[in-house]
Amino acid sequence: MINHLNQDYYFDDKPAVLETLRNHPLKLFVKIQSYNRHLDFPRITDWSELFGLLIGEKK
């Protein structure tokens, strides 16, 4: 499903989903939770950070 949506960014908190998408041409972000702190993806702790992250990506 994700491949058909032509997304540039993907945000999730589930380790299994993010690991599955690791080799896809998406910029992955993990919404930090206690059960995913071991993941090596850019993190957001609160959705209010989203705008700043995306603006930073465009620079």
PDB file of N, CA and C in Angstrom:
ATOM      1  N   MET A   1       0.821  -1.198   0.000  1.00  0.00           N
ATOM      2  CA  MET A   1       0.000   0.000   0.000  1.00  0.00           C
ATOM      3  C   MET A   1       0.861   1.256   0.000  1.00  0.00           C
ATOM      4  N   ILE A   2       1.871   1.282   0.825  1.00  0.00           N
ATOM      5  CA  ILE A   2       2.725   2.467   0.931  1.00  0.00           C
ATOM      6  C   ILE A   2       3.416   2.765  -0.392  1.00  0.00           C
ATOM      7  N   ASN A   3       3.848   1.751  -1.100  1.00  0.00           N
ATOM      8  CA  ASN A   3       4.494   1.963  -2.401  1.00  0.00           C
ATOM      9  C   ASN A   3       3.575   2.656  -3.394  1.00  0.00           C
ATOM     10  N   HIS A   4       2.308   2.398  -3.334  1.00  0.00           N
ATOM     11  CA  HIS A   4       1.351   2.960  -4.285  1.00  0.00           C
ATOM     12  C   HIS A   4       0.985   4.409  -3.969  1.00  0.00           C
ATOM     13  N   LEU A   5       1.320   4.885  -2.790  1.00  0.00           N
ATOM     14  CA  LEU A   5       0.949   6.243  -2.395  1.00  0.00           C
ATOM     15  C   LEU A   5       1.962   7.303  -2.817  1.00  0.00           C
ATOM     16  N   ASN A   6       3.134   6.898  -3.301  1.00  0.00           N
ATOM     17  CA  ASN A   6       4.182   7.827  -3.730  1.00  0.00           C
ATOM     18  C   ASN A   6       4.503   8.867  -2.665  1.00  0.00           C
ATOM     19  N   GLN A   7       4.745   8.418  -1.460  1.00  0.00           N
ATOM     20  CA  GLN A   7       5.085   9.306  -0.363  1.00  0.00           C
ATOM     21  C   GLN A   7       6.579   9.605  -0.348  1.00  0.00           C
ATOM     22  N   ASP A   8       6.929  10.774   0.152  1.00  0.00           N
ATOM     23  CA  ASP A   8       8.328  11.120   0.356  1.00  0.00           C
ATOM     24  C   ASP A   8       8.749  10.862   1.800  1.00  0.00           C
ATOM     25  N   TYR A   9       7.796  10.969   2.725  1.00  0.00           N
ATOM     26  CA  TYR A   9       8.060  10.835   4.154  1.00  0.00           C
ATOM     27  C   TYR A   9       7.096   9.813   4.748  1.00  0.00           C
ATOM     28  N   TYR A  10       7.589   9.143   5.780  1.00  0.00           N
ATOM     29  CA  TYR A  10       6.727   8.207   6.485  1.00  0.00           C
ATOM     30  C   TYR A  10       7.057   8.271   7.973  1.00  0.00           C
ATOM     31  N   PHE A  11       6.035   8.362   8.799  1.00  0.00           N
ATOM     32  CA  PHE A  11       6.176   8.477  10.243  1.00  0.00           C
ATOM     33  C   PHE A  11       5.439   7.313  10.899  1.00  0.00           C
ATOM     34  N   ASP A  12       6.110   6.662  11.837  1.00  0.00           N
ATOM     35  CA  ASP A  12       5.466   5.556  12.540  1.00  0.00           C
ATOM     36  C   ASP A  12       6.182   5.347  13.862  1.00  0.00           C
ATOM     37  N   ASP A  13       5.560   4.584  14.739  1.00  0.00           N
ATOM     38  CA  ASP A  13       6.197   4.244  16.003  1.00  0.00           C
ATOM     39  C   ASP A  13       6.474   2.754  16.120  1.00  0.00           C
ATOM     40  N   LYS A  14       6.020   1.975  15.166  1.00  0.00           N
ATOM     41  CA  LYS A  14       6.148   0.522  15.252  1.00  0.00           C
ATOM     42  C   LYS A  14       7.463   0.046  14.627  1.00  0.00           C
ATOM     43  N   PRO A  15       8.323  -0.572  15.408  1.00  0.00           N
ATOM     44  CA  PRO A  15       9.598  -1.045  14.875  1.00  0.00           C
ATOM     45  C   PRO A  15       9.462  -1.960  13.663  1.00  0.00           C
ATOM     46  N   ALA A  16       8.520  -2.886  13.683  1.00  0.00           N
ATOM     47  CA  ALA A  16       8.375  -3.831  12.567  1.00  0.00           C
ATOM     48  C   ALA A  16       8.040  -3.119  11.260  1.00  0.00           C
ATOM     49  N   VAL A  17       7.188  -2.129  11.320  1.00  0.00           N
ATOM     50  CA  VAL A  17       6.812  -1.386  10.112  1.00  0.00           C
ATOM     51  C   VAL A  17       8.007  -0.609   9.584  1.00  0.00           C
ATOM     52  N   LEU A  18       8.698   0.102  10.459  1.00  0.00           N
ATOM     53  CA  LEU A  18       9.849   0.895  10.026  1.00  0.00           C
ATOM     54  C   LEU A  18      10.966   0.030   9.469  1.00  0.00           C
ATOM     55  N   GLU A  19      11.227  -1.093  10.086  1.00  0.00           N
ATOM     56  CA  GLU A  19      12.259  -2.001   9.571  1.00  0.00           C
ATOM     57  C   GLU A  19      11.874  -2.538   8.196  1.00  0.00           C
ATOM     58  N   THR A  20      10.610  -2.814   7.989  1.00  0.00           N
ATOM     59  CA  THR A  20      10.140  -3.292   6.687  1.00  0.00           C
ATOM     60  C   THR A  20      10.371  -2.248   5.595  1.00  0.00           C
ATOM     61  N   LEU A  21      10.268  -0.979   5.960  1.00  0.00           N
ATOM     62  CA  LEU A  21      10.392   0.101   4.979  1.00  0.00           C
ATOM     63  C   LEU A  21      11.812   0.637   4.833  1.00  0.00           C
ATOM     64  N   ARG A  22      12.735   0.110   5.588  1.00  0.00           N
ATOM     65  CA  ARG A  22      14.105   0.628   5.614  1.00  0.00           C
ATOM     66  C   ARG A  22      14.711   0.781   4.216  1.00  0.00           C
ATOM     67  N   ASN A  23      14.468  -0.122   3.308  1.00  0.00           N
ATOM     68  CA  ASN A  23      15.085  -0.089   1.980  1.00  0.00           C
ATOM     69  C   ASN A  23      14.206   0.553   0.912  1.00  0.00           C
ATOM     70  N   HIS A  24      13.138   1.180   1.314  1.00  0.00           N
ATOM     71  CA  HIS A  24      12.265   1.874   0.376  1.00  0.00           C
ATOM     72  C   HIS A  24      12.731   3.315   0.225  1.00  0.00           C
ATOM     73  N   PRO A  25      12.421   3.940  -0.894  1.00  0.00           N
ATOM     74  CA  PRO A  25      12.864   5.325  -1.108  1.00  0.00           C
ATOM     75  C   PRO A  25      12.004   6.349  -0.368  1.00  0.00           C
ATOM     76  N   LEU A  26      11.942   6.210   0.929  1.00  0.00           N
ATOM     77  CA  LEU A  26      11.186   7.120   1.788  1.00  0.00           C
ATOM     78  C   LEU A  26      12.124   7.700   2.830  1.00  0.00           C
ATOM     79  N   LYS A  27      11.836   8.886   3.289  1.00  0.00           N
ATOM     80  CA  LYS A  27      12.517   9.436   4.454  1.00  0.00           C
ATOM     81  C   LYS A  27      11.703   8.997   5.660  1.00  0.00           C
ATOM     82  N   LEU A  28      12.263   8.089   6.459  1.00  0.00           N
ATOM     83  CA  LEU A  28      11.544   7.517   7.586  1.00  0.00           C
ATOM     84  C   LEU A  28      11.839   8.285   8.875  1.00  0.00           C
ATOM     85  N   PHE A  29      10.818   8.455   9.672  1.00  0.00           N
ATOM     86  CA  PHE A  29      10.934   9.066  10.987  1.00  0.00           C
ATOM     87  C   PHE A  29      10.211   8.182  11.987  1.00  0.00           C
ATOM     88  N   VAL A  30      10.786   8.088  13.167  1.00  0.00           N
ATOM     89  CA  VAL A  30      10.151   7.308  14.224  1.00  0.00           C
ATOM     90  C   VAL A  30       9.577   8.274  15.263  1.00  0.00           C
ATOM     91  N   LYS A  31       8.326   8.052  15.594  1.00  0.00           N
ATOM     92  CA  LYS A  31       7.684   8.784  16.692  1.00  0.00           C
ATOM     93  C   LYS A  31       8.103   8.057  17.955  1.00  0.00           C
ATOM     94  N   ILE A  32       8.910   8.698  18.754  1.00  0.00           N
ATOM     95  CA  ILE A  32       9.565   8.030  19.878  1.00  0.00           C
ATOM     96  C   ILE A  32       8.552   7.484  20.893  1.00  0.00           C
ATOM     97  N   GLN A  33       8.817   6.250  21.273  1.00  0.00           N
ATOM     98  CA  GLN A  33       8.078   5.542  22.316  1.00  0.00           C
ATOM     99  C   GLN A  33       9.095   4.713  23.087  1.00  0.00           C
ATOM    100  N   SER A  34       8.747   4.270  24.251  1.00  0.00           N
ATOM    101  CA  SER A  34       9.683   3.484  25.065  1.00  0.00           C
ATOM    102  C   SER A  34      10.109   2.193  24.370  1.00  0.00           C
ATOM    103  N   TYR A  35       9.265   1.625  23.535  1.00  0.00           N
ATOM    104  CA  TYR A  35       9.559   0.349  22.884  1.00  0.00           C
ATOM    105  C   TYR A  35      10.307   0.479  21.566  1.00  0.00           C
ATOM    106  N   ASN A  36      10.655   1.698  21.133  1.00  0.00           N
ATOM    107  CA  ASN A  36      11.377   1.828  19.860  1.00  0.00           C
ATOM    108  C   ASN A  36      12.656   2.657  19.965  1.00  0.00           C
ATOM    109  N   ARG A  37      13.142   2.876  21.149  1.00  0.00           N
ATOM    110  CA  ARG A  37      14.339   3.708  21.337  1.00  0.00           C
ATOM    111  C   ARG A  37      15.596   3.084  20.731  1.00  0.00           C
ATOM    112  N   HIS A  38      15.580   1.820  20.439  1.00  0.00           N
ATOM    113  CA  HIS A  38      16.731   1.144  19.849  1.00  0.00           C
ATOM    114  C   HIS A  38      16.850   1.387  18.339  1.00  0.00           C
ATOM    115  N   LEU A  39      15.823   1.933  17.716  1.00  0.00           N
ATOM    116  CA  LEU A  39      15.831   2.126  16.265  1.00  0.00           C
ATOM    117  C   LEU A  39      16.749   3.281  15.859  1.00  0.00           C
ATOM    118  N   ASP A  40      17.362   3.121  14.712  1.00  0.00           N
ATOM    119  CA  ASP A  40      18.291   4.116  14.206  1.00  0.00           C
ATOM    120  C   ASP A  40      17.651   4.896  13.049  1.00  0.00           C
ATOM    121  N   PHE A  41      16.661   5.706  13.375  1.00  0.00           N
ATOM    122  CA  PHE A  41      15.971   6.568  12.419  1.00  0.00           C
ATOM    123  C   PHE A  41      15.885   7.953  13.037  1.00  0.00           C
ATOM    124  N   PRO A  42      15.740   8.987  12.220  1.00  0.00           N
ATOM    125  CA  PRO A  42      15.482  10.308  12.804  1.00  0.00           C
ATOM    126  C   PRO A  42      14.210  10.240  13.644  1.00  0.00           C
ATOM    127  N   ARG A  43      14.201  10.977  14.744  1.00  0.00           N
ATOM    128  CA  ARG A  43      13.112  10.866  15.721  1.00  0.00           C
ATOM    129  C   ARG A  43      12.347  12.158  15.882  1.00  0.00           C
ATOM    130  N   ILE A  44      11.084  11.991  16.212  1.00  0.00           N
ATOM    131  CA  ILE A  44      10.297  13.121  16.698  1.00  0.00           C
ATOM    132  C   ILE A  44       9.674  12.682  18.015  1.00  0.00           C
ATOM    133  N   THR A  45       9.654  13.602  18.967  1.00  0.00           N
ATOM    134  CA  THR A  45       9.063  13.283  20.255  1.00  0.00           C
ATOM    135  C   THR A  45       7.642  13.811  20.353  1.00  0.00           C
ATOM    136  N   ASP A  46       7.347  14.807  19.527  1.00  0.00           N
ATOM    137  CA  ASP A  46       6.016  15.413  19.552  1.00  0.00           C
ATOM    138  C   ASP A  46       5.668  15.868  18.137  1.00  0.00           C
ATOM    139  N   TRP A  47       4.419  15.747  17.756  1.00  0.00           N
ATOM    140  CA  TRP A  47       3.997  16.118  16.401  1.00  0.00           C
ATOM    141  C   TRP A  47       4.220  17.598  16.113  1.00  0.00           C
ATOM    142  N   SER A  48       4.355  18.415  17.150  1.00  0.00           N
ATOM    143  CA  SER A  48       4.609  19.841  16.927  1.00  0.00           C
ATOM    144  C   SER A  48       5.979  20.079  16.288  1.00  0.00           C
ATOM    145  N   GLU A  49       6.868  19.101  16.318  1.00  0.00           N
ATOM    146  CA  GLU A  49       8.193  19.204  15.697  1.00  0.00           C
ATOM    147  C   GLU A  49       8.148  18.992  14.187  1.00  0.00           C
ATOM    148  N   LEU A  50       7.072  18.483  13.685  1.00  0.00           N
ATOM    149  CA  LEU A  50       6.976  18.074  12.286  1.00  0.00           C
ATOM    150  C   LEU A  50       7.263  19.203  11.310  1.00  0.00           C
ATOM    151  N   PHE A  51       6.667  20.350  11.493  1.00  0.00           N
ATOM    152  CA  PHE A  51       6.856  21.461  10.563  1.00  0.00           C
ATOM    153  C   PHE A  51       8.330  21.854  10.476  1.00  0.00           C
ATOM    154  N   GLY A  52       8.985  22.001  11.611  1.00  0.00           N
ATOM    155  CA  GLY A  52      10.399  22.357  11.626  1.00  0.00           C
ATOM    156  C   GLY A  52      11.278  21.322  10.940  1.00  0.00           C
ATOM    157  N   LEU A  53      10.962  20.063  11.124  1.00  0.00           N
ATOM    158  CA  LEU A  53      11.704  18.991  10.472  1.00  0.00           C
ATOM    159  C   LEU A  53      11.572  19.059   8.956  1.00  0.00           C
ATOM    160  N   LEU A  54      10.377  19.252   8.482  1.00  0.00           N
ATOM    161  CA  LEU A  54      10.156  19.285   7.040  1.00  0.00           C
ATOM    162  C   LEU A  54      10.770  20.528   6.404  1.00  0.00           C
ATOM    163  N   ILE A  55      10.723  21.644   7.085  1.00  0.00           N
ATOM    164  CA  ILE A  55      11.355  22.866   6.574  1.00  0.00           C
ATOM    165  C   ILE A  55      12.867  22.644   6.511  1.00  0.00           C
ATOM    166  N   GLY A  56      13.435  22.021   7.523  1.00  0.00           N
ATOM    167  CA  GLY A  56      14.864  21.714   7.541  1.00  0.00           C
ATOM    168  C   GLY A  56      15.265  20.779   6.418  1.00  0.00           C
ATOM    169  N   GLU A  57      14.401  19.880   6.033  1.00  0.00           N
ATOM    170  CA  GLU A  57      14.666  18.948   4.937  1.00  0.00           C
ATOM    171  C   GLU A  57      14.752  19.675   3.597  1.00  0.00           C
ATOM    172  N   LYS A  58      14.012  20.758   3.458  1.00  0.00           N
ATOM    173  CA  LYS A  58      13.965  21.480   2.181  1.00  0.00           C
ATOM    174  C   LYS A  58      15.171  22.393   1.984  1.00  0.00           C
ATOM    175  N   LYS A  59      15.907  22.679   3.039  1.00  0.00           N
ATOM    176  CA  LYS A  59      17.072  23.586   2.920  1.00  0.00           C
ATOM    177  C   LYS A  59      18.260  22.861   2.354  1.00  0.00           C
TER     178      LYS A  59
END
